[in-house]
Amino acid sequence: MHIGYDGKRAVQNNTGLGNYSRLLAAVMARRFGGDRFTLYAPRPRTTPRLAPVLEAANVELRGPE
């Protein structure tokens, strides 16, 4: 299954909703390794807190196209 996820908070927030968003994405990617997860953000960029989530082979970060 391919799952799209609102990654705005994972990218832009360092605490609170950002932590929750990154944790949820990381746990889902690890638990459901056979599925693909795409995090969508208005201004996608890798941050030190997001980098570990994006290391999973089944997670990608994308912006508007």
PDB file of C-alpha atoms in Angstrom:
ATOM      1  CA  MET A   1       0.000   0.000   0.000  1.00  0.00           C
ATOM      2  CA  HIS A   2       1.199   3.559  -0.661  1.00  0.00           C
ATOM      3  CA  ILE A   3       0.299   5.963   2.146  1.00  0.00           C
ATOM      4  CA  GLY A   4       0.469   9.758   1.842  1.00  0.00           C
ATOM      5  CA  TYR A   5       1.127  11.686   5.033  1.00  0.00           C
ATOM      6  CA  ASP A   6       0.983  15.418   5.795  1.00  0.00           C
ATOM      7  CA  GLY A   7       4.621  16.033   6.684  1.00  0.00           C
ATOM      8  CA  LYS A   8       4.438  19.807   7.164  1.00  0.00           C
ATOM      9  CA  ARG A   9       4.755  19.593  10.944  1.00  0.00           C
ATOM     10  CA  ALA A  10       7.462  16.923  10.733  1.00  0.00           C
ATOM     11  CA  VAL A  11       9.563  19.349   8.674  1.00  0.00           C
ATOM     12  CA  GLN A  12       8.718  22.724  10.217  1.00  0.00           C
ATOM     13  CA  ASN A  13       8.122  22.066  13.932  1.00  0.00           C
ATOM     14  CA  ASN A  14      10.979  21.046  16.218  1.00  0.00           C
ATOM     15  CA  THR A  15       8.781  20.244  19.226  1.00  0.00           C
ATOM     16  CA  GLY A  16       5.183  19.328  19.982  1.00  0.00           C
ATOM     17  CA  LEU A  17       3.370  18.405  16.768  1.00  0.00           C
ATOM     18  CA  GLY A  18       6.706  17.994  14.997  1.00  0.00           C
ATOM     19  CA  ASN A  19       7.845  15.342  17.464  1.00  0.00           C
ATOM     20  CA  TYR A  20       4.496  13.578  17.249  1.00  0.00           C
ATOM     21  CA  SER A  21       4.512  13.665  13.443  1.00  0.00           C
ATOM     22  CA  ARG A  22       8.063  12.327  13.130  1.00  0.00           C
ATOM     23  CA  LEU A  23       7.463   9.605  15.707  1.00  0.00           C
ATOM     24  CA  LEU A  24       4.257   8.474  14.017  1.00  0.00           C
ATOM     25  CA  ALA A  25       5.932   8.331  10.594  1.00  0.00           C
ATOM     26  CA  ALA A  26       8.931   6.423  11.979  1.00  0.00           C
ATOM     27  CA  VAL A  27       6.819   3.877  13.854  1.00  0.00           C
ATOM     28  CA  MET A  28       4.459   3.305  10.928  1.00  0.00           C
ATOM     29  CA  ALA A  29       7.369   2.853   8.496  1.00  0.00           C
ATOM     30  CA  ARG A  30       9.075   0.381  10.811  1.00  0.00           C
ATOM     31  CA  ARG A  31       5.904  -1.545  11.703  1.00  0.00           C
ATOM     32  CA  PHE A  32       4.609  -1.718   8.124  1.00  0.00           C
ATOM     33  CA  GLY A  33       7.851  -2.209   6.224  1.00  0.00           C
ATOM     34  CA  GLY A  34       6.082  -3.576   3.161  1.00  0.00           C
ATOM     35  CA  ASP A  35       4.179  -0.328   2.627  1.00  0.00           C
ATOM     36  CA  ARG A  36       5.474   2.948   1.143  1.00  0.00           C
ATOM     37  CA  PHE A  37       5.109   6.250   2.989  1.00  0.00           C
ATOM     38  CA  THR A  38       5.335   9.638   1.312  1.00  0.00           C
ATOM     39  CA  LEU A  39       5.529  12.714   3.518  1.00  0.00           C
ATOM     40  CA  TYR A  40       4.279  15.831   1.751  1.00  0.00           C
ATOM     41  CA  ALA A  41       5.417  19.287   2.859  1.00  0.00           C
ATOM     42  CA  PRO A  42       5.073  22.757   1.307  1.00  0.00           C
ATOM     43  CA  ARG A  43       8.818  23.379   1.626  1.00  0.00           C
ATOM     44  CA  PRO A  44      10.457  19.964   1.932  1.00  0.00           C
ATOM     45  CA  ARG A  45      13.887  19.921   3.498  1.00  0.00           C
ATOM     46  CA  THR A  46      15.800  17.443   5.575  1.00  0.00           C
ATOM     47  CA  THR A  47      16.367  18.494   9.156  1.00  0.00           C
ATOM     48  CA  PRO A  48      18.507  16.759  11.786  1.00  0.00           C
ATOM     49  CA  ARG A  49      15.356  15.570  13.563  1.00  0.00           C
ATOM     50  CA  LEU A  50      13.719  14.311  10.364  1.00  0.00           C
ATOM     51  CA  ALA A  51      16.806  12.624   8.889  1.00  0.00           C
ATOM     52  CA  PRO A  52      16.433   9.370  10.892  1.00  0.00           C
ATOM     53  CA  VAL A  53      12.853   8.977   9.616  1.00  0.00           C
ATOM     54  CA  LEU A  54      13.955   9.479   6.012  1.00  0.00           C
ATOM     55  CA  GLU A  55      16.678   6.828   6.343  1.00  0.00           C
ATOM     56  CA  ALA A  56      13.987   4.151   6.119  1.00  0.00           C
ATOM     57  CA  ALA A  57      13.895   2.676   2.630  1.00  0.00           C
ATOM     58  CA  ASN A  58      10.101   2.964   2.476  1.00  0.00           C
ATOM     59  CA  VAL A  59       9.854   6.690   3.368  1.00  0.00           C
ATOM     60  CA  GLU A  60      10.269   9.670   1.053  1.00  0.00           C
ATOM     61  CA  LEU A  61       9.729  13.422   1.405  1.00  0.00           C
ATOM     62  CA  ARG A  62       8.094  15.396  -1.408  1.00  0.00           C
ATOM     63  CA  GLY A  63       6.854  18.892  -2.030  1.00  0.00           C
ATOM     64  CA  PRO A  64       4.232  20.398  -4.289  1.00  0.00           C
ATOM     65  CA  GLU A  65       4.829  19.783  -7.954  1.00  0.00           C
TER      66      GLU A  65
END
